Coordinates of C-alpha atoms in Angstrom, one line a residue:
Chain A
M189 CA -6.5 -9.7 -37.7
R190 CA -4.9 -6.7 -36.0
R191 CA -7.2 -7.1 -32.8
T192 CA -5.9 -10.8 -32.7
A193 CA -2.2 -9.6 -32.7
Y194 CA -2.9 -7.0 -30.0
T195 CA -4.4 -9.9 -27.8
V196 CA -0.9 -11.8 -28.6
I197 CA 1.2 -9.0 -27.5
G198 CA -1.1 -8.2 -24.4
I199 CA -0.4 -12.2 -23.3
V200 CA 3.4 -11.8 -24.1
I201 CA 3.4 -8.8 -21.8
L202 CA 1.6 -10.4 -18.9
A203 CA 3.7 -13.5 -19.4
V204 CA 6.7 -11.2 -18.9
M205 CA 4.9 -9.4 -15.7
L206 CA 4.0 -12.5 -13.9
F207 CA 7.1 -14.7 -14.4
P208 CA 8.0 -14.3 -11.0
V209 CA 5.0 -15.5 -9.6
Y210 CA 5.2 -18.5 -12.0
W211 CA 8.8 -18.8 -11.0
M212 CA 7.5 -18.8 -7.4
V213 CA 4.9 -21.5 -7.8
N214 CA 7.4 -23.6 -10.0
A215 CA 10.2 -23.5 -7.4
S216 CA 7.8 -24.3 -4.4
L217 CA 6.9 -27.7 -6.4
Q218 CA 10.8 -28.8 -6.7
P219 CA 12.8 -31.0 -4.4
S220 CA 14.2 -29.7 -1.0
G221 CA 17.9 -28.5 -1.0
N222 CA 19.5 -25.1 -0.7
T223 CA 20.1 -24.6 -4.5
L224 CA 17.9 -23.5 -6.9
T225 CA 18.1 -26.1 -10.0
A226 CA 14.8 -26.0 -11.1
G227 CA 13.9 -26.4 -14.8
F228 CA 11.2 -24.1 -16.7
L229 CA 8.5 -26.7 -15.8
P230 CA 7.7 -28.7 -12.6
L231 CA 8.2 -31.9 -14.4
H232 CA 8.4 -33.8 -11.3
P233 CA 6.5 -31.7 -9.0
T234 CA 6.5 -32.7 -5.2
F235 CA 4.8 -31.4 -2.3
T236 CA 7.4 -31.8 0.4
G237 CA 8.0 -27.8 0.4
Y238 CA 4.3 -27.4 1.2
K239 CA 4.5 -30.1 3.7
R240 CA 7.3 -28.2 5.7
A241 CA 6.1 -25.0 5.1
L242 CA 2.7 -26.1 6.8
D243 CA 4.4 -27.8 9.6
E244 CA 6.7 -24.6 10.3
Q245 CA 4.6 -22.0 9.2
G246 CA 1.0 -23.2 9.5
G247 CA 0.4 -21.5 13.3
N248 CA 1.9 -18.4 11.5
L249 CA -0.7 -18.3 8.7
V250 CA -3.5 -18.7 11.5
T251 CA -2.1 -15.9 13.3
S252 CA -1.8 -13.7 10.1
M253 CA -5.7 -14.7 9.4
I254 CA -6.8 -13.7 13.0
I255 CA -4.9 -10.3 12.7
A256 CA -6.2 -9.6 9.0
A257 CA -9.7 -10.4 10.3
G258 CA -9.8 -8.4 13.4
T259 CA -8.2 -5.4 11.2
V260 CA -11.5 -5.8 8.8
V261 CA -13.7 -5.6 11.6
L262 CA -12.3 -2.7 13.4
S263 CA -11.5 -0.9 10.2
L264 CA -15.1 -1.3 8.9
A265 CA -16.6 -0.3 12.0
I266 CA -14.5 3.0 12.7
A267 CA -14.4 3.8 8.8
T268 CA -18.0 3.2 7.9
P269 CA -20.1 5.9 9.6
C270 CA -17.0 8.4 9.1
A271 CA -16.9 7.7 5.2
Y272 CA -20.7 8.3 5.1
A273 CA -20.6 11.3 7.2
L274 CA -17.8 12.9 5.0
S275 CA -20.3 12.3 1.9
Q276 CA -23.5 13.5 3.1
F277 CA -23.0 16.0 6.3
R278 CA -22.5 19.3 5.0
S279 CA -19.8 21.2 7.3
R280 CA -16.6 22.8 6.9
W281 CA -15.0 19.8 8.8
V282 CA -15.2 17.9 5.8
S283 CA -12.4 19.1 4.1
I284 CA -10.7 19.5 7.0
G285 CA -11.0 15.6 7.5
L286 CA -10.1 14.7 4.3
L287 CA -6.9 16.9 4.5
A288 CA -6.0 14.7 7.2
I289 CA -6.5 11.9 5.5
L290 CA -4.2 12.8 2.5
I291 CA -1.6 14.0 5.2
S292 CA -1.6 10.7 7.0
Q293 CA -0.7 8.9 3.5
M294 CA 2.7 10.7 4.1
I295 CA 3.8 9.3 7.3
P296 CA 6.0 6.5 7.1
G297 CA 5.2 3.3 9.0
I298 CA 8.4 3.5 10.9
V299 CA 7.2 6.6 12.6
I300 CA 3.9 5.0 13.6
A301 CA 6.1 2.0 14.7
N302 CA 8.5 4.0 16.9
A303 CA 5.8 5.6 18.6
L304 CA 3.3 2.5 18.9
Y305 CA 6.9 0.5 19.9
T306 CA 7.3 3.0 23.0
A307 CA 3.4 3.3 23.8
Y308 CA 2.8 -0.9 23.7
E309 CA 5.8 -1.4 26.0
R310 CA 4.2 0.4 28.6
I311 CA 0.7 -0.7 28.3
G312 CA 1.6 -4.5 27.5
L313 CA 0.8 -4.7 23.9
L314 CA 4.1 -5.8 22.6
N315 CA 4.1 -9.3 21.1
S316 CA 0.2 -9.6 21.0
I317 CA -2.6 -9.9 18.4
P318 CA -4.8 -6.8 19.2
G319 CA -1.9 -4.5 19.3
L320 CA -0.9 -5.8 15.6
I321 CA -4.5 -5.5 14.9
V322 CA -4.5 -1.8 16.2
A323 CA -1.5 -0.8 14.1
N324 CA -2.7 -2.5 11.0
C325 CA -6.0 -0.2 11.3
S326 CA -3.5 2.6 10.3
S327 CA -3.7 1.6 6.6
G328 CA -7.1 0.2 6.6
I329 CA -8.9 2.9 8.1
P330 CA -8.1 5.7 5.9
F331 CA -8.2 3.5 2.9
A332 CA -11.7 2.4 3.8
I333 CA -13.0 6.0 4.5
L334 CA -11.7 6.8 1.1
I335 CA -13.4 3.9 -1.0
L336 CA -16.6 4.3 1.2
R337 CA -16.8 7.9 0.5
S338 CA -16.3 7.6 -3.2
F339 CA -19.5 5.2 -3.3
M340 CA -21.6 7.0 -0.9
M341 CA -21.2 10.2 -2.6
S342 CA -23.4 8.7 -5.3
L343 CA -26.0 8.1 -2.6
P344 CA -29.1 10.1 -3.3
P345 CA -30.1 12.3 0.0
S346 CA -33.7 11.6 -0.9
L347 CA -33.1 7.8 0.2
V348 CA -32.5 8.3 3.9
E349 CA -34.7 11.0 4.1
A350 CA -37.6 9.0 3.0
A351 CA -36.5 6.8 6.1
R352 CA -36.6 9.7 8.2
V353 CA -40.1 11.0 7.4
D354 CA -41.2 7.6 8.9
G355 CA -39.7 8.5 12.2
A356 CA -36.3 6.6 11.7
G357 CA -33.4 8.5 13.5
L358 CA -30.3 9.0 11.9
F359 CA -28.2 6.1 12.9
R360 CA -31.5 3.9 12.2
A361 CA -31.4 5.1 8.9
F362 CA -27.7 4.7 8.3
V363 CA -28.1 1.1 9.6
A364 CA -31.2 0.4 7.6
I365 CA -30.5 1.9 4.3
V366 CA -27.0 2.9 4.0
L367 CA -25.0 0.0 4.7
P368 CA -27.3 -2.7 2.9
I369 CA -27.0 -0.5 0.0
S370 CA -23.2 -0.3 0.5
K371 CA -22.8 -3.8 0.5
N372 CA -20.5 -3.8 -2.4
S373 CA -18.3 -1.2 -1.7
L374 CA -18.1 -2.4 2.0
I375 CA -16.8 -5.8 0.4
T376 CA -14.2 -3.8 -1.6
A377 CA -13.1 -1.9 1.5
G378 CA -12.9 -5.0 3.8
L379 CA -10.8 -7.3 1.1
F380 CA -8.5 -4.2 0.9
S381 CA -8.2 -3.8 4.5
F382 CA -7.5 -7.9 4.8
L383 CA -4.7 -7.6 2.4
F384 CA -3.3 -4.6 3.8
S385 CA -3.1 -6.3 7.3
W386 CA -2.1 -9.7 5.9
S387 CA 0.7 -7.8 4.0
D388 CA 2.1 -6.4 7.0
F389 CA 5.8 -6.7 7.6
L390 CA 6.7 -3.7 9.0
F391 CA 4.5 -3.9 12.5
A392 CA 5.1 -7.7 12.5
L393 CA 8.7 -7.1 12.4
T394 CA 8.8 -4.1 14.7
L395 CA 6.4 -4.9 17.5
T396 CA 7.0 -8.4 18.2
T397 CA 10.0 -9.1 20.3
K398 CA 10.0 -12.6 20.9
G399 CA 8.4 -15.8 19.3
G400 CA 4.7 -16.0 20.6
V401 CA 3.0 -13.9 18.2
R402 CA 4.4 -14.4 14.5
P403 CA 2.5 -13.4 11.4
V404 CA 3.7 -15.4 8.3
T405 CA 5.4 -12.4 6.9
L406 CA 7.5 -12.7 9.3
G407 CA 8.2 -16.0 9.1
I408 CA 9.1 -15.5 5.2
Y409 CA 11.4 -12.9 6.5
Q410 CA 13.1 -15.0 8.9
Y411 CA 13.5 -18.0 6.4
L412 CA 15.5 -15.4 4.6
G413 CA 17.7 -14.1 7.3
T414 CA 20.1 -16.8 7.4
Q415 CA 21.6 -19.0 4.4
V416 CA 18.5 -20.2 2.8
Q417 CA 18.4 -24.1 3.7
N418 CA 15.6 -25.3 1.8
W419 CA 14.2 -23.3 -1.1
N420 CA 11.3 -25.3 -1.8
A421 CA 9.6 -24.6 1.6
V422 CA 10.5 -20.9 1.7
M423 CA 8.6 -20.5 -1.8
A424 CA 5.8 -22.5 -0.6
T425 CA 5.1 -20.4 2.2
A426 CA 5.1 -17.7 -0.2
V427 CA 2.6 -19.1 -2.4
L428 CA 0.6 -19.7 0.4
S429 CA 0.8 -16.0 1.7
A430 CA 0.1 -14.7 -1.9
I431 CA -3.6 -17.2 -1.8
P432 CA -5.2 -14.0 -0.7
A433 CA -4.0 -11.7 -3.3
I434 CA -4.5 -14.2 -6.1
V435 CA -8.6 -14.9 -4.6
L436 CA -9.0 -11.5 -4.1
L437 CA -8.2 -10.8 -7.9
V438 CA -10.3 -13.5 -9.1
V439 CA -13.0 -12.8 -6.8
A440 CA -13.1 -9.1 -6.8
Q441 CA -11.5 -8.4 -10.0
K442 CA -14.0 -5.3 -11.0
Y443 CA -13.5 -3.6 -7.5
I444 CA -10.1 -3.7 -7.4
A445 CA -9.5 -1.1 -10.2
A446 CA -12.0 0.9 -8.2
G447 CA -10.4 0.4 -5.1
A448 CA -6.8 1.5 -6.8
I449 CA -8.3 4.3 -8.1
G450 CA -10.7 5.2 -5.2
G451 CA -7.6 5.1 -3.0
A452 CA -5.4 7.1 -5.2
V453 CA -7.5 10.1 -4.5
K454 CA -5.7 10.1 -1.3
Chain B
M200 CA -45.4 8.0 6.7
V201 CA -49.3 7.3 7.6
A202 CA -48.4 8.3 11.1
L203 CA -46.9 11.8 10.0
T204 CA -50.0 12.7 8.0
R205 CA -51.8 12.6 11.4
T206 CA -49.8 14.6 13.3
T207 CA -50.6 18.4 13.3
V208 CA -47.9 20.9 11.7
A209 CA -47.3 22.4 15.2
G210 CA -46.2 18.9 16.5
R211 CA -44.2 18.3 13.6
E212 CA -42.3 21.7 14.5
R213 CA -41.8 20.5 18.1
V214 CA -40.1 16.8 17.1
R215 CA -38.0 18.6 14.4
G216 CA -36.6 21.2 16.9
R217 CA -35.9 18.5 19.4
R218 CA -34.6 16.4 16.9
R219 CA -32.2 18.6 15.3
R220 CA -30.2 18.9 18.8
G221 CA -30.3 15.4 19.4
E222 CA -28.9 15.0 15.9
D223 CA -25.9 17.3 16.1
L224 CA -24.8 14.8 18.7
T225 CA -25.6 11.8 16.6
K226 CA -23.7 13.1 14.0
L227 CA -20.5 13.6 15.7
L228 CA -20.8 10.3 17.0
F229 CA -20.6 9.3 13.4
V230 CA -17.2 10.9 12.9
L231 CA -15.5 10.3 16.4
P232 CA -14.4 7.0 16.5
A233 CA -12.6 7.6 13.2
A234 CA -11.4 11.3 14.6
V235 CA -9.7 9.0 17.6
A236 CA -8.3 6.3 15.5
M237 CA -6.7 9.2 13.2
V238 CA -5.3 11.0 16.3
A239 CA -3.8 7.7 17.8
L240 CA -2.4 6.3 14.6
F241 CA -1.1 9.1 13.2
G242 CA -1.2 12.4 15.2
Y243 CA 0.2 10.8 18.3
P244 CA 2.9 9.1 16.4
V245 CA 4.4 12.2 14.5
V246 CA 4.0 14.4 18.1
K247 CA 5.6 11.3 19.7
N248 CA 8.6 11.1 17.0
L249 CA 9.3 14.8 17.4
L250 CA 9.4 14.4 21.1
M251 CA 11.6 11.6 20.9
S252 CA 13.8 13.2 18.5
L253 CA 14.8 15.8 21.1
Q254 CA 15.4 13.3 23.5
D255 CA 18.3 10.7 24.6
Y256 CA 15.6 8.2 24.1
T257 CA 17.5 4.6 24.4
L258 CA 16.9 1.1 25.7
K259 CA 17.7 2.3 28.9
T260 CA 14.7 4.4 28.8
F261 CA 12.6 1.7 29.1
F262 CA 13.9 0.3 32.5
T263 CA 14.6 3.8 34.1
G264 CA 11.8 5.9 32.7
A265 CA 14.9 8.7 32.1
A266 CA 14.9 10.3 28.7
P267 CA 17.0 13.3 29.0
W268 CA 16.6 16.6 26.5
V269 CA 19.5 16.9 24.2
G270 CA 17.9 19.6 22.2
L271 CA 19.0 18.9 18.4
Q272 CA 22.2 16.8 19.3
N273 CA 20.2 13.6 17.8
Y274 CA 19.9 15.5 14.3
S275 CA 23.3 16.6 14.4
T276 CA 24.6 12.9 15.5
V277 CA 22.7 11.3 12.6
V278 CA 23.5 14.2 9.9
H279 CA 27.3 13.8 10.6
D280 CA 27.2 9.9 10.6
K281 CA 29.4 8.4 7.6
L282 CA 26.3 6.7 6.2
F283 CA 24.0 9.8 6.0
A284 CA 25.0 11.3 2.8
D285 CA 25.2 7.8 1.3
A286 CA 21.5 7.2 2.5
M287 CA 20.5 10.5 1.1
L288 CA 22.1 9.8 -2.1
N289 CA 20.5 6.2 -2.3
T290 CA 17.0 7.4 -1.2
A291 CA 17.0 10.0 -4.0
L292 CA 18.5 7.3 -6.9
F293 CA 15.9 4.6 -5.5
T294 CA 13.0 7.1 -5.8
V295 CA 13.7 8.9 -8.9
G296 CA 14.8 5.7 -10.6
S297 CA 11.9 3.7 -9.5
I298 CA 9.6 6.2 -10.6
A299 CA 10.7 7.3 -13.8
F300 CA 10.6 3.8 -14.9
Q301 CA 7.4 2.8 -13.3
F302 CA 5.8 5.9 -15.1
V303 CA 7.4 5.4 -18.4
I304 CA 6.6 1.7 -18.8
G305 CA 3.0 2.4 -16.9
L306 CA 1.9 4.8 -19.4
G307 CA 3.2 2.7 -22.5
L308 CA 1.1 -0.1 -21.1
A309 CA -1.7 2.0 -20.5
L310 CA -1.8 3.4 -23.9
F311 CA -1.3 -0.2 -25.3
F312 CA -4.7 -1.4 -23.4
R313 CA -6.8 1.4 -24.5
N314 CA -6.7 -0.5 -27.9
R315 CA -9.7 -2.5 -27.6
F316 CA -9.0 -6.0 -28.3
P317 CA -10.4 -9.7 -27.0
L318 CA -9.2 -10.2 -23.2
G319 CA -8.3 -7.1 -23.1
G320 CA -9.8 -6.2 -19.9
L321 CA -9.0 -9.4 -18.5
L322 CA -5.0 -9.2 -18.9
R323 CA -5.3 -5.9 -17.7
S324 CA -6.8 -6.7 -14.3
L325 CA -4.5 -9.8 -14.2
L326 CA -1.7 -7.4 -14.5
L327 CA -2.6 -6.3 -11.0
L328 CA -1.4 -9.1 -9.2
P329 CA 2.4 -7.7 -8.5
W330 CA 0.8 -4.7 -6.5
L331 CA -1.6 -7.0 -4.8
L332 CA 1.3 -9.2 -3.5
P333 CA 2.5 -9.2 0.0
L334 CA 5.6 -7.2 -0.2
I335 CA 7.9 -9.8 1.5
V336 CA 6.7 -12.6 -1.0
S337 CA 7.5 -10.7 -3.6
S338 CA 11.2 -9.9 -1.9
A339 CA 11.2 -13.5 -1.5
T340 CA 10.8 -14.6 -4.8
W341 CA 12.9 -12.2 -6.5
R342 CA 15.9 -13.5 -4.1
S343 CA 15.3 -16.7 -5.5
I344 CA 15.5 -15.2 -9.1
L345 CA 18.4 -13.0 -8.5
E346 CA 20.2 -15.4 -6.5
Q347 CA 23.8 -15.6 -7.6
D348 CA 24.9 -19.0 -8.3
S349 CA 21.9 -21.0 -9.2
G350 CA 19.2 -17.9 -9.8
I351 CA 17.3 -18.4 -13.1
L352 CA 18.3 -15.0 -14.0
N353 CA 22.0 -15.9 -14.1
R354 CA 21.5 -19.2 -15.6
T355 CA 19.1 -17.7 -18.4
L356 CA 21.8 -15.1 -19.1
M357 CA 25.0 -17.4 -19.3
G358 CA 23.0 -19.9 -21.2
L359 CA 22.3 -17.2 -23.8
H360 CA 25.9 -16.0 -23.4
I361 CA 25.1 -12.5 -22.6
V362 CA 27.3 -12.6 -19.5
D363 CA 30.4 -14.9 -19.4
D364 CA 30.3 -14.7 -15.1
P365 CA 27.3 -14.9 -12.6
V366 CA 26.1 -11.3 -11.9
P367 CA 26.3 -10.9 -8.0
W368 CA 22.9 -8.8 -8.2
L369 CA 22.1 -8.9 -4.5
N370 CA 25.6 -9.4 -3.1
S371 CA 28.0 -6.7 -4.9
P372 CA 27.9 -3.1 -3.5
S373 CA 27.8 -1.6 -7.0
V374 CA 24.9 -3.5 -8.8
A375 CA 22.5 -4.4 -5.6
L376 CA 20.9 -0.8 -5.6
I377 CA 20.1 -1.4 -9.2
A378 CA 18.5 -4.8 -8.6
V379 CA 16.7 -3.4 -5.8
I380 CA 15.4 -0.3 -7.9
G381 CA 14.5 -3.2 -10.7
V382 CA 12.4 -5.1 -8.5
N383 CA 10.5 -1.9 -7.0
I384 CA 9.9 -1.0 -10.7
W385 CA 8.1 -4.5 -11.1
I386 CA 6.0 -4.0 -8.1
G387 CA 5.0 -0.4 -9.0
I388 CA 4.1 -0.8 -12.8
P389 CA 0.5 -2.0 -12.2
F390 CA -0.7 0.8 -10.0
N391 CA 0.8 3.1 -12.7
V392 CA -1.0 1.5 -15.7
T393 CA -4.4 1.5 -13.7
L394 CA -4.5 5.0 -12.8
L395 CA -3.1 6.0 -16.1
Y396 CA -5.4 4.1 -17.5
S397 CA -8.3 5.3 -16.1
G398 CA -7.1 9.1 -16.7
L399 CA -6.8 8.0 -20.4
S400 CA -10.5 6.5 -20.0
E401 CA -11.8 10.4 -19.3
I402 CA -10.2 11.7 -22.6
P403 CA -13.4 12.1 -24.8
D404 CA -13.3 10.2 -28.1
E405 CA -14.4 13.1 -30.2
L406 CA -11.3 15.2 -29.1
Y407 CA -9.3 12.4 -31.4
E408 CA -12.0 12.6 -34.0
A409 CA -11.5 15.8 -34.3
G410 CA -8.0 15.6 -34.2
Q411 CA -7.7 13.1 -36.9
L412 CA -9.7 15.8 -39.4
D413 CA -6.5 18.2 -38.6
G414 CA -4.0 15.1 -39.2
A415 CA -3.2 14.4 -35.7
T416 CA -2.9 10.9 -35.6
G417 CA -0.2 8.4 -33.9
W418 CA 2.6 10.5 -31.9
R419 CA 1.1 14.0 -33.1
A420 CA -2.1 12.4 -31.2
F421 CA -0.1 12.0 -28.1
V422 CA 1.6 14.9 -28.1
H423 CA -1.5 17.5 -28.7
I424 CA -4.5 15.6 -27.4
T425 CA -3.6 12.8 -25.3
W426 CA -0.8 14.5 -23.0
P427 CA -2.2 18.0 -22.3
N428 CA -5.4 16.1 -21.1
L429 CA -3.4 13.7 -19.0
R430 CA -1.6 16.0 -17.1
S431 CA -3.4 16.7 -14.2
V432 CA -3.7 12.7 -13.8
A433 CA 0.1 12.2 -14.6
G434 CA 0.7 14.6 -11.6
V435 CA -1.3 12.6 -9.2
V436 CA 0.6 9.3 -10.2
L437 CA 4.1 10.9 -9.8
M438 CA 3.4 12.6 -6.8
L439 CA 1.6 9.7 -5.2
G440 CA 5.1 7.6 -6.4
V441 CA 7.5 10.0 -4.7
V442 CA 5.3 9.9 -1.5
Y443 CA 4.8 6.2 -1.2
T444 CA 8.2 5.2 -3.0
I445 CA 10.3 7.7 -0.6
K446 CA 9.1 5.7 2.6
V447 CA 9.9 2.1 1.2
L448 CA 11.4 -0.2 3.6
D449 CA 10.1 -3.7 3.3
I450 CA 11.3 -4.7 0.0
I451 CA 15.0 -3.5 0.8
L452 CA 15.1 -5.1 4.0
G453 CA 13.6 -8.2 2.3
L454 CA 16.0 -8.1 -0.4
T455 CA 19.4 -6.8 1.0
G456 CA 18.6 -5.8 4.3
G457 CA 20.5 -2.5 3.5
G458 CA 23.7 -4.3 2.7
P459 CA 26.1 -5.3 1.1
A460 CA 28.3 -2.9 2.5
N461 CA 25.3 -0.4 3.3
A462 CA 24.9 -0.1 -0.6
T463 CA 21.3 -0.3 -0.3
Q464 CA 20.7 1.6 3.0
T465 CA 18.2 4.7 2.8
L466 CA 16.7 7.1 5.0
A467 CA 14.0 4.7 5.8
T468 CA 16.4 1.7 6.5
Q469 CA 18.8 3.9 8.4
S470 CA 15.8 4.7 10.7
Y471 CA 14.6 1.5 11.0
E472 CA 18.3 0.2 12.1
K473 CA 18.7 3.1 14.6
S474 CA 15.5 2.2 16.6
F475 CA 15.2 -1.3 16.5
V476 CA 18.4 -2.7 15.9
D477 CA 20.4 -0.1 17.9
F478 CA 17.9 0.9 20.1
K479 CA 18.7 4.4 19.8
F480 CA 15.1 5.8 19.3
G481 CA 16.1 9.3 19.4
Q482 CA 18.1 9.0 16.5
G483 CA 16.0 6.7 14.6
A484 CA 13.2 9.4 15.2
A485 CA 15.2 12.1 14.1
L486 CA 16.0 10.3 10.6
S487 CA 12.3 9.6 10.2
N488 CA 11.4 13.3 10.8
I489 CA 13.8 14.3 8.2
L490 CA 12.0 11.7 5.8
I491 CA 8.8 13.4 6.8
A492 CA 10.3 16.9 6.0
I493 CA 11.3 15.8 2.3
S494 CA 8.1 14.3 1.9
F495 CA 6.3 17.0 3.1
V496 CA 8.1 19.2 0.2
F497 CA 6.6 17.1 -2.2
A498 CA 3.1 16.7 -0.5
I499 CA 2.7 20.5 -1.2
F500 CA 2.8 19.8 -5.1
Y501 CA 0.9 16.7 -4.5
L502 CA -2.0 18.6 -2.6
R503 CA -2.2 21.3 -5.1
S504 CA -2.3 18.5 -7.9
T505 CA -5.2 16.3 -6.4
R506 CA -7.3 18.9 -4.8
R507 CA -9.1 18.8 -7.9
A508 CA -9.3 15.1 -7.8
V509 CA -10.6 15.1 -4.0
D510 CA -13.3 17.9 -5.0
E511 CA -14.7 15.4 -7.9

C-alpha cells in the first residue's frame, strides 16, 4: 500500500519535472501563429509546424548530424587509446594526465571559442564542418577518456598478457582484445560525444559568420532572435532537436546514469 | 602459446629486451594524439587568451595583423565598465541561487527515490531528460512557457487568480534574473539527483540498522548517518556545480540575451559580447580570464574533494 503511494508520488514528481517537455510537444502540434493559445491537450493536432520546420531547418538538422557523427569518430579515436593507457600503464604521468583533464573542465567554452576563432580565421576553418567537429571534440574527448578509463580500470591485466604471450604486440592486443570487450563503454562514450556535439550552441554561434554551415541549434536561436512569428515551427524544430536525447534515454538508459557518474569524477 | 614453448629461454629474453624498447614508443603513441588534442583545445586557448588580454586585439587585427601590446589596459577598461559590478553580482546570484536550489531539491528527490517502490528505477532515469536536452531547446521551450501574454504559466496563474496581471518573466529587469535562475535550476536537478543518489546507495544498510537500535530514525538518521557519509559526495557535487554554473552562457543567451536592460548579464555573457558582438577580443579575453581565475579559486577546494574519487 505504502509502496503504491510512493509510486504515485514519484509519477507526480516526474510529471512536474517533465511538464516543459510535454509542453514543447503540445505546442509543436498547434496551428501556426505568433501567439501561444494552446490548450492543455492537442485536441486538433496539425503537422504544419513540422512541415515548416523540415522545410526551413531540414538542412540544418543534416549539418548537425554530420558534425555530431564526426565528433564521435574523432573523439573516440583519440580518447580510447589514451583511456587505456591511463587505466593500465603504470607511470607518474597518469596522475598528471588526469589532473590536466580535471583542469580542462574549468575552462569556459568562450575561452576556447575566442582562441579558435582567431586561429580558424587564419587557416580558413571558419564556417566549416571540420572546424566545428574539432571544436566539439573539446567536450567529447575529456568525457570519453574519463568514461572509458573508469571501465578499463576493471579489466584484468592478465587478459592482455595472455595475448602478449602469444606474440601479439601491444597495439594488436589492444585492438583484438581490449576494444571488443569495451564495446558497451565505447557505446556510452560515443552516445555522449554525439549528444554534446549535437547540443553545441556556443561554437556554432561563434565559429560561423555566414549562413553556409548552420547547425540546428543556431537555427533555433535565430528563430528566437526576432519576434517569434510561428511558435509551432519553433517548437517542432525543438522537438526534432530533442529526439537524440530521447533516443539516448530510451536505448541506453542504464549507461546514462553510469555516464553521468563517470563524467562527474572529472 | 605453442610457438613460444619451443623457443629457448635465452631467445625469449632477447625478444623481450628488444620488445621493451619498441614498447615504450608504442605506449607513447597511445597517449600522443590525446595529449596533442588537449594542448590544442585547452592549453593553446588559455595561453592565447592570456596574450590577447594584453593586446589591443580587435577586428582590425584580422586585416592588418597588428595587435599592439597594451599591458593591463584591457583589464582596467573592463573592470571600470559600468556593467562590470552588475555582471559580477549577477554571476554570483545566478551561481549561488542555481546551486542552492538544485542541490536541496536534488537531495530531496534522491532521498525519495531511495525508497524501493514499483517503477522507481524507471521514473528516476526518465528524470534525466531535462539534463540531456540541448540547452537551446530548453531555452526555446521555456521562452514559450514564460511568454508574457500567452505563455501557459501566466495563463495558469491568472486562471487560478494567483496574479491579476501577467508577470513579465523575461521582459522586466526586476524578475528576469529570477526566471533565468529558475530555468537553470530545472536543468540542473537531474544531475544532482543522479550523483547524490549514487552517493546514498554507497552508504551501507547496516549503518541504518544499527542506528535504528539506538533510536536513530527519520530526521535523526539523516543528521547522524546519512549526512556525515554523504559529505564527500556532496562536496564534489557542489564544487562541480560551481565550476559548471559560473560559465553558463547558452541558457542566458537563449532566454534573454543578457537583457532586459542588462539585468541578466554575467561575466560569461559580457565576455561573449565583447569578443563576438563588439569584436574587442582583447577585452573579451580579459573578462574570460577573470572568470577562469574565479573558477580556479573554487577548483582548489574542488580538486581537494575529488582527489579521493579520482583515485578510486
